[in-house]
Coordinates of C-alpha atoms and ligand atoms in Angstrom, one line a residue:
M1 CA -20.5 12.8 31.7
K2 CA -21.6 10.8 28.7
N3 CA -19.5 10.0 25.7
K4 CA -20.0 12.2 22.8
T5 CA -19.6 11.8 19.1
V6 CA -19.0 14.8 17.0
D7 CA -19.8 14.5 13.3
L8 CA -18.0 17.1 11.3
Q9 CA -18.6 18.1 7.7
T10 CA -15.6 20.2 6.6
E11 CA -14.5 21.6 3.3
N12 CA -11.9 19.1 2.4
L13 CA -12.8 16.1 4.4
G14 CA -16.4 15.1 3.9
T15 CA -17.9 13.6 7.0
V16 CA -15.7 12.7 9.9
S17 CA -17.5 10.2 12.0
L18 CA -16.2 9.3 15.5
K19 CA -18.1 6.4 16.9
T20 CA -18.5 6.2 20.6
E21 CA -21.5 5.5 22.9
G22 CA -23.9 8.0 24.2
L23 CA -24.8 11.5 23.1
Q24 CA -24.2 12.4 19.5
V25 CA -23.4 16.0 18.5
T26 CA -23.5 16.8 14.9
L27 CA -21.9 20.0 13.7
N28 CA -22.6 20.8 10.1
T29 CA -19.8 23.0 9.0
E30 CA -20.4 22.9 5.3
D31 CA -21.5 26.5 5.2
T32 CA -19.7 28.5 7.8
G33 CA -20.8 31.7 6.1
E34 CA -19.5 35.0 7.3
S35 CA -19.5 34.3 11.0
T36 CA -18.3 37.1 13.2
F37 CA -16.9 37.0 16.7
E38 CA -20.0 38.8 17.9
S39 CA -22.3 36.1 16.6
F40 CA -20.5 33.7 19.0
G41 CA -21.4 35.8 21.9
I42 CA -17.8 36.7 22.7
R43 CA -17.7 39.1 25.7
S44 CA -17.1 42.8 25.0
E45 CA -13.6 43.0 26.6
L46 CA -12.4 40.3 24.2
L47 CA -14.2 41.7 21.2
K48 CA -12.4 45.0 21.8
A49 CA -9.0 43.4 21.9
I50 CA -9.7 41.2 18.8
S51 CA -10.9 44.2 16.8
R52 CA -7.8 46.2 17.8
K53 CA -5.7 43.2 16.5
G54 CA -7.6 43.5 13.2
F55 CA -9.2 40.0 13.2
T56 CA -12.6 40.0 11.7
S57 CA -13.9 36.5 11.9
P58 CA -13.1 33.3 13.8
T59 CA -11.2 30.6 11.9
P60 CA -13.0 27.2 11.5
V61 CA -11.3 25.6 14.5
Q62 CA -12.1 28.7 16.6
Q63 CA -15.8 28.4 15.6
K64 CA -15.9 24.7 16.4
V65 CA -14.4 25.0 19.8
L66 CA -16.6 28.0 20.6
E67 CA -19.6 25.9 19.6
A68 CA -18.5 22.7 21.4
G69 CA -16.8 24.4 24.4
G70 CA -18.6 23.9 27.6
D71 CA -17.5 21.8 30.4
A72 CA -16.3 18.8 28.5
D73 CA -12.7 17.6 28.1
L74 CA -11.7 18.1 24.5
I75 CA -9.3 16.6 21.9
V76 CA -9.0 19.1 19.1
R77 CA -7.2 18.5 15.8
A78 CA -6.8 21.2 13.2
K79 CA -4.1 21.9 10.7
T80 CA -1.0 24.0 11.4
G81 CA -1.4 27.7 11.4
S82 CA -5.2 27.5 11.7
G83 CA -5.5 29.5 14.9
K84 CA -5.6 26.9 17.5
T85 CA -4.2 29.2 20.2
L86 CA -7.2 31.5 20.1
A87 CA -9.4 28.5 19.7
F88 CA -8.6 27.5 23.3
L89 CA -8.0 30.9 24.7
L90 CA -11.3 32.5 23.6
P91 CA -13.8 30.0 25.1
L92 CA -11.7 29.6 28.3
L93 CA -11.5 33.4 28.8
Q94 CA -15.2 33.8 28.2
D95 CA -15.9 32.2 31.6
M96 CA -13.2 34.2 33.5
K97 CA -13.9 37.0 36.0
V98 CA -12.5 40.4 35.3
G99 CA -9.6 41.3 37.6
E100 CA -9.1 37.9 39.2
R101 CA -5.7 37.6 41.0
F102 CA -5.0 33.9 41.2
P103 CA -4.1 31.2 38.7
R104 CA -7.2 30.0 36.9
M105 CA -5.9 28.6 33.6
L106 CA -2.8 26.5 32.9
I107 CA -1.4 26.0 29.4
L108 CA 1.5 23.6 28.9
S109 CA 3.7 23.6 25.8
P110 CA 6.6 21.4 24.8
T111 CA 9.1 24.2 24.1
R112 CA 10.0 27.5 25.8
E113 CA 9.6 29.5 22.6
L114 CA 6.1 28.2 22.1
A115 CA 5.2 28.9 25.7
Q116 CA 6.4 32.5 25.4
Q117 CA 4.5 32.9 22.2
I118 CA 1.3 31.7 23.7
A119 CA 1.8 34.0 26.6
R120 CA 2.2 37.0 24.2
E121 CA -1.0 35.9 22.4
A122 CA -2.9 35.7 25.7
E123 CA -1.5 39.1 26.8
W124 CA -3.0 41.1 23.9
L125 CA -6.2 39.2 24.2
V126 CA -6.8 39.9 27.9
R127 CA -5.7 43.6 27.9
F128 CA -9.2 44.8 28.7
M129 CA -10.0 42.1 31.2
D130 CA -7.6 43.3 33.9
L131 CA -5.9 39.9 34.0
S132 CA -2.2 39.1 33.8
V133 CA -0.2 36.4 32.2
V134 CA 3.0 34.7 33.3
S135 CA 5.2 32.3 31.3
L136 CA 7.0 29.7 33.4
V137 CA 9.9 28.5 31.2
G138 CA 13.2 27.0 32.0
G139 CA 16.5 28.7 31.2
L140 CA 15.4 32.1 32.5
E141 CA 15.6 33.5 36.0
M142 CA 13.1 32.5 38.6
S143 CA 12.6 35.8 40.2
P144 CA 10.5 37.6 37.6
Q145 CA 8.3 34.4 37.4
L146 CA 8.0 34.3 41.2
R147 CA 7.1 38.0 41.3
A148 CA 4.4 37.7 38.6
L149 CA 2.9 34.7 40.4
R150 CA 2.9 36.6 43.7
E151 CA 1.3 39.6 42.0
G152 CA -1.6 37.4 41.0
A153 CA -1.1 36.1 37.4
T154 CA -4.3 34.4 36.3
I155 CA -3.2 32.8 33.1
V156 CA -0.1 30.6 33.4
V157 CA 1.7 29.3 30.4
G158 CA 4.7 27.0 30.9
T159 CA 6.9 24.2 29.9
P160 CA 6.4 21.1 32.0
G161 CA 9.8 21.1 33.9
R162 CA 9.7 24.7 35.1
T163 CA 5.9 24.5 35.8
L164 CA 6.3 21.4 38.0
D165 CA 9.2 23.2 39.8
H166 CA 6.8 26.1 40.7
V167 CA 4.2 23.6 41.8
E168 CA 6.6 21.9 44.1
R169 CA 8.0 25.1 45.5
G170 CA 4.5 26.1 46.3
S171 CA 4.9 29.3 44.2
L172 CA 2.2 28.2 41.7
D173 CA -1.1 27.8 43.6
T174 CA -3.1 25.3 41.7
T175 CA -6.2 25.1 43.8
N176 CA -8.3 27.3 41.6
V177 CA -7.0 26.1 38.2
G178 CA -10.2 25.1 36.4
C179 CA -8.7 24.2 33.0
V180 CA -5.5 22.9 31.6
V181 CA -4.6 23.0 28.0
L182 CA -1.9 20.7 26.5
D183 CA -0.9 22.6 23.4
E184 CA 0.9 20.2 20.9
G185 CA -1.0 17.6 23.0
D186 CA 0.4 14.6 21.2
Q187 CA 3.9 15.6 22.0
M188 CA 3.0 16.6 25.5
L189 CA 1.9 13.0 26.1
D190 CA 5.1 11.6 24.8
M191 CA 7.2 9.6 27.3
G192 CA 9.7 12.3 27.7
F193 CA 7.2 14.6 29.4
R194 CA 5.4 11.9 31.3
E195 CA 6.8 12.4 34.8
E196 CA 6.5 16.2 34.8
L197 CA 3.0 16.1 33.3
E198 CA 1.7 13.6 35.8
G199 CA 3.3 15.6 38.6
I200 CA 1.5 18.8 37.5
L201 CA -1.9 17.1 36.7
D202 CA -1.8 15.4 40.1
A203 CA -1.6 18.8 41.8
L204 CA -4.6 20.2 39.9
P205 CA -8.2 20.0 41.2
A206 CA -9.9 16.8 40.0
E207 CA -12.9 19.0 38.8
R208 CA -11.3 20.6 35.8
R209 CA -11.3 20.6 32.1
T210 CA -8.4 19.1 30.2
W211 CA -8.0 20.1 26.5
L212 CA -5.6 18.6 24.1
F213 CA -4.7 20.5 20.9
S214 CA -2.5 19.5 18.0
A215 CA -2.4 19.2 14.2
T216 CA -1.4 15.5 14.6
M217 CA -2.9 12.9 16.9
P218 CA -1.6 9.4 16.3
P219 CA -3.9 6.6 17.4
E220 CA -1.7 5.5 20.2
V221 CA -1.7 9.0 21.7
R222 CA -5.5 9.1 21.5
E223 CA -5.5 5.8 23.4
L224 CA -3.1 7.2 26.0
S225 CA -5.1 10.3 26.4
K226 CA -7.8 8.2 28.2
R227 CA -5.4 8.3 31.1
Y228 CA -5.7 12.0 31.5
L229 CA -9.0 13.0 29.8
E230 CA -12.5 12.1 30.9
N231 CA -14.9 11.1 28.1
P232 CA -13.4 13.7 25.8
T233 CA -15.3 15.3 22.9
T234 CA -13.2 15.0 19.8
I235 CA -13.2 17.8 17.2
S236 CA -11.2 16.9 14.2
L237 CA -10.8 19.2 11.2
V238 CA -8.0 17.3 9.7
Q239 CA -7.0 13.7 9.1
D240 CA -3.7 11.8 8.8
G241 CA -2.1 12.4 5.5
D242 CA -4.4 15.3 4.4
Q243 CA -2.8 17.9 2.3
H244 CA -2.4 21.4 3.8
E245 CA -3.8 23.4 0.8
D246 CA -1.5 26.4 1.4
I247 CA 1.7 24.5 1.5
L248 CA 3.5 23.3 -1.6
H249 CA 5.9 20.3 -1.0
R250 CA 8.9 19.9 -3.2
V251 CA 11.7 17.3 -2.9
Y252 CA 15.1 18.1 -4.2
M253 CA 17.4 15.1 -4.8
I254 CA 20.9 15.8 -3.5
P255 CA 24.0 13.5 -3.6
S256 CA 24.2 12.1 -0.1
R257 CA 27.7 13.4 0.8
R258 CA 27.0 16.9 -0.6
R259 CA 24.1 18.0 1.4
F260 CA 25.5 21.4 2.3
E261 CA 26.4 22.1 -1.4
G262 CA 22.9 21.0 -2.3
L263 CA 21.4 23.4 0.2
V264 CA 23.5 26.3 -1.3
N265 CA 22.2 25.5 -4.8
V266 CA 18.6 25.2 -3.6
L267 CA 18.9 28.6 -1.8
L268 CA 20.4 30.2 -4.9
W269 CA 17.7 28.7 -7.1
E270 CA 14.6 29.2 -4.9
R271 CA 15.8 32.6 -3.5
P272 CA 13.6 32.4 -0.3
K273 CA 12.9 35.7 1.4
R274 CA 12.8 34.1 4.8
S275 CA 13.6 30.4 5.3
L276 CA 13.5 28.1 8.3
M277 CA 15.8 25.1 7.8
F278 CA 15.6 22.0 9.9
C279 CA 18.5 19.7 10.8
H280 CA 18.6 16.5 12.9
T281 CA 21.3 17.5 15.4
R282 CA 22.5 20.5 17.2
L283 CA 25.9 20.1 15.8
E284 CA 24.6 19.9 12.3
S285 CA 22.6 23.1 12.8
I286 CA 25.7 25.0 14.0
E287 CA 27.8 23.7 11.2
M288 CA 25.2 24.5 8.5
A289 CA 24.6 28.0 9.8
Q290 CA 28.4 28.7 10.0
R291 CA 29.0 27.4 6.5
L292 CA 26.1 29.4 5.1
Q293 CA 27.5 32.6 6.6
E294 CA 30.9 31.8 5.0
E295 CA 29.0 31.6 1.7
G296 CA 27.5 35.0 2.2
F297 CA 24.1 34.1 3.5
N298 CA 22.8 35.9 6.6
A299 CA 22.0 32.8 8.7
A300 CA 22.1 31.7 12.3
A301 CA 21.4 28.6 14.3
L302 CA 18.7 27.8 16.9
H303 CA 19.2 24.8 19.1
G304 CA 19.0 23.5 22.6
D305 CA 22.6 24.0 23.6
M306 CA 22.2 27.8 23.4
T307 CA 21.2 29.8 26.5
Q308 CA 17.6 30.9 26.5
R309 CA 18.7 34.5 26.1
E310 CA 20.6 33.5 23.0
R311 CA 17.7 31.5 21.7
N312 CA 15.3 34.4 22.2
A313 CA 17.7 36.9 20.6
V314 CA 18.1 34.8 17.5
L315 CA 14.4 34.2 17.2
A316 CA 13.7 37.9 17.6
S317 CA 16.1 38.8 14.8
F318 CA 14.6 36.1 12.6
K319 CA 11.1 37.5 13.3
S320 CA 12.1 41.1 12.6
G321 CA 13.5 40.1 9.3
A322 CA 17.0 41.3 10.2
M323 CA 18.3 37.7 9.8
P324 CA 16.4 35.9 7.0
H325 CA 17.7 32.4 7.4
L326 CA 17.4 30.3 10.5
V327 CA 18.9 26.8 10.8
A328 CA 17.1 25.0 13.7
T329 CA 16.7 21.6 15.3
N330 CA 13.3 20.3 16.1
V331 CA 13.1 22.7 18.9
A332 CA 11.5 25.0 16.3
A333 CA 9.4 22.3 14.7
R334 CA 6.2 22.8 16.7
G335 CA 3.8 25.7 17.1
L336 CA 6.2 28.6 16.3
D337 CA 4.3 31.4 14.4
V338 CA 6.7 33.6 12.5
E339 CA 5.1 35.8 9.9
G340 CA 6.5 35.8 6.4
V341 CA 8.4 32.5 6.5
T342 CA 8.2 31.8 2.7
H343 CA 10.2 28.5 2.8
V344 CA 10.7 25.6 5.2
I345 CA 13.7 23.5 4.2
Q346 CA 14.1 20.1 5.7
L347 CA 17.6 18.7 5.4
G348 CA 17.4 15.0 5.2
L349 CA 14.6 12.6 6.0
P350 CA 12.3 13.8 8.9
D351 CA 12.0 11.5 11.8
D352 CA 8.4 10.6 11.2
R353 CA 5.3 11.9 9.5
E354 CA 4.3 14.0 12.5
T355 CA 7.6 15.8 12.5
F356 CA 7.3 16.4 8.7
V357 CA 3.8 17.9 9.2
H358 CA 4.8 20.2 12.1
R359 CA 8.0 21.4 10.5
S360 CA 6.2 22.1 7.2
G361 CA 3.6 24.0 9.1
R362 CA 6.0 26.8 10.0
T363 CA 5.1 28.2 6.7
G364 CA 1.7 28.6 5.0
R365 CA 0.1 30.0 8.1
A366 CA -3.1 31.9 8.6
G367 CA -4.1 31.6 5.0
N368 CA -0.7 32.6 3.5
E369 CA 1.0 30.4 1.0
G370 CA 4.3 28.7 1.7
T371 CA 6.8 26.3 0.2
N372 CA 8.2 23.3 2.0
L373 CA 11.4 21.9 0.5
I374 CA 12.8 18.5 1.5
L375 CA 16.4 17.8 0.5
L376 CA 17.0 14.1 0.2
S377 CA 19.6 11.7 -1.0
P378 CA 18.4 9.0 -3.5
L379 CA 18.3 6.5 -0.6
E380 CA 16.3 8.8 1.7
A381 CA 14.0 9.5 -1.2
G382 CA 12.9 5.9 -1.2
R383 CA 12.3 6.0 2.5
F384 CA 10.4 9.3 2.2
K385 CA 8.0 7.7 -0.3
M386 CA 7.3 5.0 2.2
M387 CA 6.7 7.5 4.9
L388 CA 4.0 9.2 2.7
R389 CA 2.4 6.1 1.4
S390 CA -1.2 5.9 2.3
T391 CA -1.4 9.7 2.4
Q392 CA -2.9 12.0 -0.1
M393 CA 0.0 14.4 0.0
K394 CA 1.1 15.7 -3.4
V395 CA 4.9 16.2 -3.6
E396 CA 6.9 17.6 -6.5
W397 CA 10.2 15.9 -7.3
Q398 CA 13.2 17.6 -8.8
D399 CA 16.9 17.1 -9.1
V400 CA 19.0 19.6 -7.3
P401 CA 19.5 22.5 -9.7
N402 CA 23.0 22.4 -11.2
L403 CA 25.6 25.1 -11.6
D404 CA 24.6 26.1 -15.1
L405 CA 21.0 26.7 -14.1
I406 CA 22.1 28.7 -11.1
R407 CA 24.5 30.8 -13.2
T408 CA 21.6 31.6 -15.6
V409 CA 19.3 32.7 -12.8
Q410 CA 22.0 34.7 -11.1
R411 CA 22.7 36.5 -14.3
E412 CA 19.1 37.3 -14.9
V413 CA 18.7 38.7 -11.5
A414 CA 21.8 40.8 -11.7
E415 CA 20.9 42.1 -15.2
E416 CA 17.4 43.0 -14.0
K417 CA 19.0 45.1 -11.3
L418 CA 21.4 46.7 -13.8
L419 CA 19.4 47.1 -16.9
V420 CA 15.7 47.1 -16.1
S421 CA 15.5 49.2 -12.9
Q422 CA 15.8 52.9 -13.4
G423 CA 19.1 54.5 -12.8
D424 CA 17.7 57.7 -11.6
S425 CA 17.7 57.1 -7.8
E426 CA 19.5 59.8 -5.8
N427 CA 22.3 57.4 -5.0
C428 CA 22.8 56.4 -8.6
T429 CA 22.8 60.0 -9.9
A430 CA 25.6 60.8 -7.4
Y431 CA 27.7 58.2 -9.1
I432 CA 27.1 59.3 -12.7
E433 CA 29.8 61.9 -12.8
W434 CA 32.3 59.4 -11.4
A435 CA 31.2 56.8 -13.9
S436 CA 31.8 59.1 -16.9
D437 CA 35.2 60.0 -15.6
L438 CA 36.1 56.3 -15.2
L439 CA 34.8 55.5 -18.7
E440 CA 37.1 58.0 -20.2
R441 CA 40.1 56.5 -18.5
A442 CA 39.6 52.8 -18.8
D443 CA 38.4 50.1 -21.2
P444 CA 34.6 49.9 -20.5
K445 CA 34.6 46.1 -20.8
V446 CA 37.3 45.6 -18.2
L447 CA 35.7 48.2 -16.0
V448 CA 32.3 46.5 -16.0
A449 CA 33.9 43.1 -15.5
K450 CA 35.7 44.4 -12.4
L451 CA 32.5 45.9 -11.1
L452 CA 30.6 42.7 -11.6
E453 CA 33.3 40.7 -9.9
A454 CA 33.2 43.1 -6.9
L455 CA 29.4 42.9 -6.8
H456 CA 29.5 39.1 -6.6
S457 CA 32.5 38.6 -4.4
R458 CA 30.3 37.9 -1.4
T459 CA 27.7 35.9 -3.2
A460 CA 27.7 32.1 -3.2
K461 CA 28.4 30.7 -6.7
G462 CA 26.8 27.3 -6.3
Y463 CA 28.2 23.8 -7.0
N464 CA 28.4 21.2 -9.7
L465 CA 26.4 18.3 -8.4
S466 CA 24.6 16.6 -11.2
A467 CA 27.5 14.1 -12.0
D468 CA 27.6 13.0 -8.3
L469 CA 23.8 12.6 -8.2
E470 CA 23.8 10.5 -11.4
R471 CA 26.6 8.2 -10.1
E472 CA 24.8 7.7 -6.8
R473 CA 21.5 7.0 -8.5
E474 CA 23.2 4.3 -10.7
R475 CA 24.9 2.8 -7.7
R476 CA 21.5 2.5 -5.9
Q477 CA 19.8 1.0 -8.9
R478 CA 22.5 -1.6 -9.1
S479 CA 22.3 -2.4 -5.4
S480 CA 18.5 -2.5 -5.3
A481 CA 18.7 -5.2 -8.0
R482 CA 20.4 -7.3 -5.4
P483 CA 18.0 -9.1 -3.1
E484 CA 19.6 -8.6 0.3
R485 CA 19.1 -5.2 2.0
S486 CA 21.1 -3.4 4.6
E487 CA 20.2 -3.3 8.2
G488 CA 19.0 0.3 7.9
E489 CA 16.7 -0.5 5.0
R490 CA 15.3 -3.6 6.7
R491 CA 14.5 -1.5 9.8
F492 CA 12.7 1.0 7.7
A493 CA 10.9 -1.4 5.5
G494 CA 9.3 -3.3 8.4
S495 CA 7.8 -1.5 11.4
R496 CA 10.5 -0.1 13.6
P497 CA 11.3 -2.4 16.5
K498 CA 9.7 -1.0 19.7
G499 CA 12.2 0.4 22.1
T500 CA 11.9 0.1 25.8
M501 CA 12.3 3.2 27.9
T502 CA 14.6 2.4 30.8
R503 CA 15.7 4.7 33.6
L504 CA 19.3 4.9 34.5
R505 CA 20.1 6.6 37.8
S506 CA 23.3 8.5 37.7
S507 CA 26.0 9.6 40.0
Q508 CA 28.6 12.3 39.7
G509 CA 26.8 14.1 36.9
G510 CA 26.7 10.9 34.9
A511 CA 23.6 12.1 33.1
K512 CA 24.8 15.4 31.9
D513 CA 26.2 14.6 28.5
V514 CA 24.3 12.7 25.8
G515 CA 27.3 11.7 23.9
R516 CA 28.9 10.2 27.0
I517 CA 25.8 8.2 27.8
L518 CA 25.7 6.9 24.2
N519 CA 29.3 5.8 24.5
A520 CA 28.7 4.3 27.9
L521 CA 25.8 2.2 26.6
C522 CA 27.6 1.1 23.5
S523 CA 30.7 0.0 25.3
A524 CA 29.1 -1.5 28.4
L525 CA 26.4 -3.4 26.5
K526 CA 28.7 -4.1 23.5
V527 CA 26.1 -2.9 21.0
E528 CA 26.0 -0.8 17.9
R529 CA 24.8 2.8 18.2
C530 CA 21.6 1.9 16.3
E531 CA 20.5 -0.2 19.3
V532 CA 20.1 2.9 21.4
G533 CA 17.1 5.1 20.7
A534 CA 16.1 8.3 22.3
I535 CA 18.1 9.7 25.3
R536 CA 16.4 12.1 27.6
L537 CA 18.4 13.9 30.2
K538 CA 16.9 14.5 33.6
D539 CA 18.4 16.1 36.7
D540 CA 19.7 13.0 38.4
H541 CA 18.9 10.3 36.0
V542 CA 18.4 9.6 32.3
M543 CA 15.7 7.9 30.3
V544 CA 17.1 5.8 27.4
E545 CA 15.2 3.9 24.8
L546 CA 16.8 0.5 24.4
L547 CA 16.1 -1.6 21.3
P548 CA 15.9 -5.4 21.8
V549 CA 19.5 -6.4 21.6
A550 CA 20.6 -3.6 24.0
L551 CA 17.8 -4.4 26.4
A552 CA 18.8 -8.1 26.4
R553 CA 22.3 -7.2 27.5
L554 CA 21.3 -4.8 30.2
E555 CA 21.8 -7.2 33.1
Q556 CA 25.2 -8.4 32.0
G557 CA 26.2 -4.8 31.3
R558 CA 25.4 -3.5 34.8
A559 CA 29.0 -3.6 36.0
G560 CA 30.2 -1.8 32.9
L561 CA 27.6 0.9 33.2
A562 CA 28.4 1.4 36.9
K563 CA 31.9 2.4 35.8
W564 CA 30.3 5.3 33.9
G565 CA 28.2 6.2 36.9
L566 CA 25.0 4.8 35.4
F567 CA 22.7 2.4 37.2
P568 CA 19.8 0.8 35.4
E569 CA 16.5 0.6 37.3
E570 CA 14.9 -2.8 37.8
D571 CA 11.8 -2.4 35.8
P572 CA 12.0 -0.8 32.4
V573 CA 8.9 0.9 31.1
R574 CA 7.4 -0.3 27.9
Y575 CA 7.9 2.5 25.4
I576 CA 4.5 3.6 24.2
K577 CA 5.7 5.6 21.2
A578 CA 5.7 2.8 18.7
R579 CA 5.8 5.2 15.7
G580 CA 8.6 7.6 15.2
S581 CA 12.2 7.7 14.2
H582 CA 13.4 5.2 11.8
E583 CA 16.8 6.1 12.8
P584 CA 17.5 6.1 16.4
A585 CA 17.1 9.5 17.9
R586 CA 20.6 10.4 19.0
G587 CA 21.5 12.4 21.9
S588 CA 22.2 15.8 20.4
R589 CA 18.7 15.9 18.8
D590 CA 16.2 18.5 20.1
S591 CA 13.0 16.7 19.7
Y592 CA 11.8 19.1 22.3
E593 CA 13.5 21.2 24.9
R594 CA 13.8 20.4 28.5
R595 CA 17.4 20.8 29.5
G596 CA 18.0 23.1 32.4
E597 CA 14.5 22.7 33.6
P598 CA 14.9 21.4 37.2
S599 CA 12.2 19.1 38.4
K600 CA 13.1 17.8 41.7
G601 CA 11.6 15.4 44.1
R602 CA 9.0 13.9 41.8
Y603 CA 9.9 10.3 42.3
A604 CA 8.0 10.1 45.5
R605 CA 4.8 10.7 43.7
G606 CA 2.5 7.8 43.0
K607 CA 1.1 7.2 39.6
R608 CA -2.0 9.2 38.7
N609 CA -5.1 7.4 39.4
D610 CA -6.7 6.7 36.0
A611 CA -10.2 6.6 37.3
Ligands
LIG1 P1 -1.9 27.0 15.2 O1 -1.7 26.9 16.7 O2 -3.2 26.4 14.7 O3 -0.7 26.5 14.4 P2 -1.8 29.9 15.7 O4 -2.7 29.9 16.9 O5 -0.4 30.0 16.0 O6 -2.1 28.6 14.8 O7 -2.3 31.0 14.7 C1 -1.7 31.2 13.5 C2 -1.7 32.7 13.1 O8 -3.1 33.0 12.8 C3 -1.3 33.6 14.2 O9 -0.4 34.6 13.6 C4 -2.5 34.2 14.7 O10 -2.3 35.5 15.2 C5 -3.4 34.2 13.5 N1 -4.8 34.2 13.7 C6 -5.4 33.5 14.7 N2 -6.8 33.6 14.7 C7 -7.0 34.5 13.7 C8 -8.3 35.1 13.1 N3 -9.5 34.8 13.7 N4 -8.1 35.9 12.1 C9 -6.9 36.2 11.6 N5 -5.8 35.7 12.0 C10 -5.8 34.8 13.1
LIG2 MG1 -0.3 26.2 17.9

């Protein structure tokens, strides 16, 4: 197939021109008009399901993919919440036969929750096509998955580890799979998924379509995609650093050691109906959720150390609205579509711009407006500005609201309830007699004060933070007047040193605990923690990202590592993800979820032939 260039004219971008050789396809999207699903020739079974769902017209990305579709490999980039799931499902289902009983379509996603969500979306869409959907995710029992596959599931949605497991067991028959979609494609091509992904792709027929979808697509990932995609057509409705017009970004400056107190003040001030908060580590998400509960907020944590059942239950109560605040690791950063999330709150500096974009994109979905709050210390604020340099993103800056402001707003809200709303509800009338009786027997002022106290006993009061913030700011100004910078700042200011992904084989469960591995590396190699980057746990080995000093000491550290049951492989792999965390990704982070996803016997595989 020839290379294609797709020229797109979109509302916000002007012309996007992608120069390659060969055929040029120009899609003028300036006036998309009132397109309907019918006008795209969507088959009747799908139209019926779509109209039951209440969708009237395809979103821009859905239109583009339906137009471009065909047999080509695709790289599709469109903003968060723009309907990418249907954008790949619709054209692929167009070609499928009603009632088929073997796997025809494979969709891979970086997290279990996202895979389950895509499966649910596919389920309502195919209800009139007599096709069934299975989700193959880790952390849940095998038997229902095996049964669904035996009974002839046609659409398979999975996470890489569990999907490869089914391929290797022979329970997933890949011979008729004509298309594979990598949702959140840039993350799927990340080093951490490489082995599973190659194992799965190797097992698929060579004649197939491979589609890559994401809101972000860094240049190095586009380069890497050549390994897996053949002359792909690129459809891009968004560019690096574009503003998502439905999301308002607001930074709150918080004293660095008082992040939790800052969060409480921000919650009391912003009063989000439903908020999704992001932390860096699992431990932090647990602590934050616990402390929020102690302050009277209805909050829970979502992270990779929970069982899948717990994760599903927490997400379900967040979705239903029963539990309005969720504190998550990056396991919830990508793809999750929860209706009514009014606020995303990012605690501290996000790892990189992509993480920032995806986390923010959990709000402002499907045309709704949302607010993205970023809570930063003065030091982090400087780094954040650097992260967003060369982008068009507009960000509001504010100091954390202080106690006096919070008291004022709390008072206004309480008084509105007491004075403005009518006191004639059934419940209220029932109390009137009691109230008159009490007023006769007690001093009204004392009575009201006691009632107010009782009313607010479970409500957070907020913290005094402005003095701390001022002090910290002054300290920073003084220190930035000095020429020399800390190691951390030097790291951030320049490009981050590239880490090298190294495989450590392990014995006796040596690769089961990230903290232990970090300790082992630091003590055996005699390096600081910041010399160790990402740590990815596998079944019988671990992939660690070593920064230059740690890598240089690997040979002399062999004996030390052996004592911890860790054995470095001879030939470390150059780490391709040059962008990314400016702080090393520590073990307990959930950049994505793969624990407990067995993936055995894959080392025997040769590398995929790039041709
Ligand atoms: P993305 O993958 O781009 O982040 P999703 O596919 O998760 O976005 O879709 C975001 C939301 O928009 C979902 O709730 C989805 O059901 C809804 N949606 C998708 N297509 C349409 C449409 N054509 N009309 C209305 N809503 C849609
Ligand atoms: Mg998506």
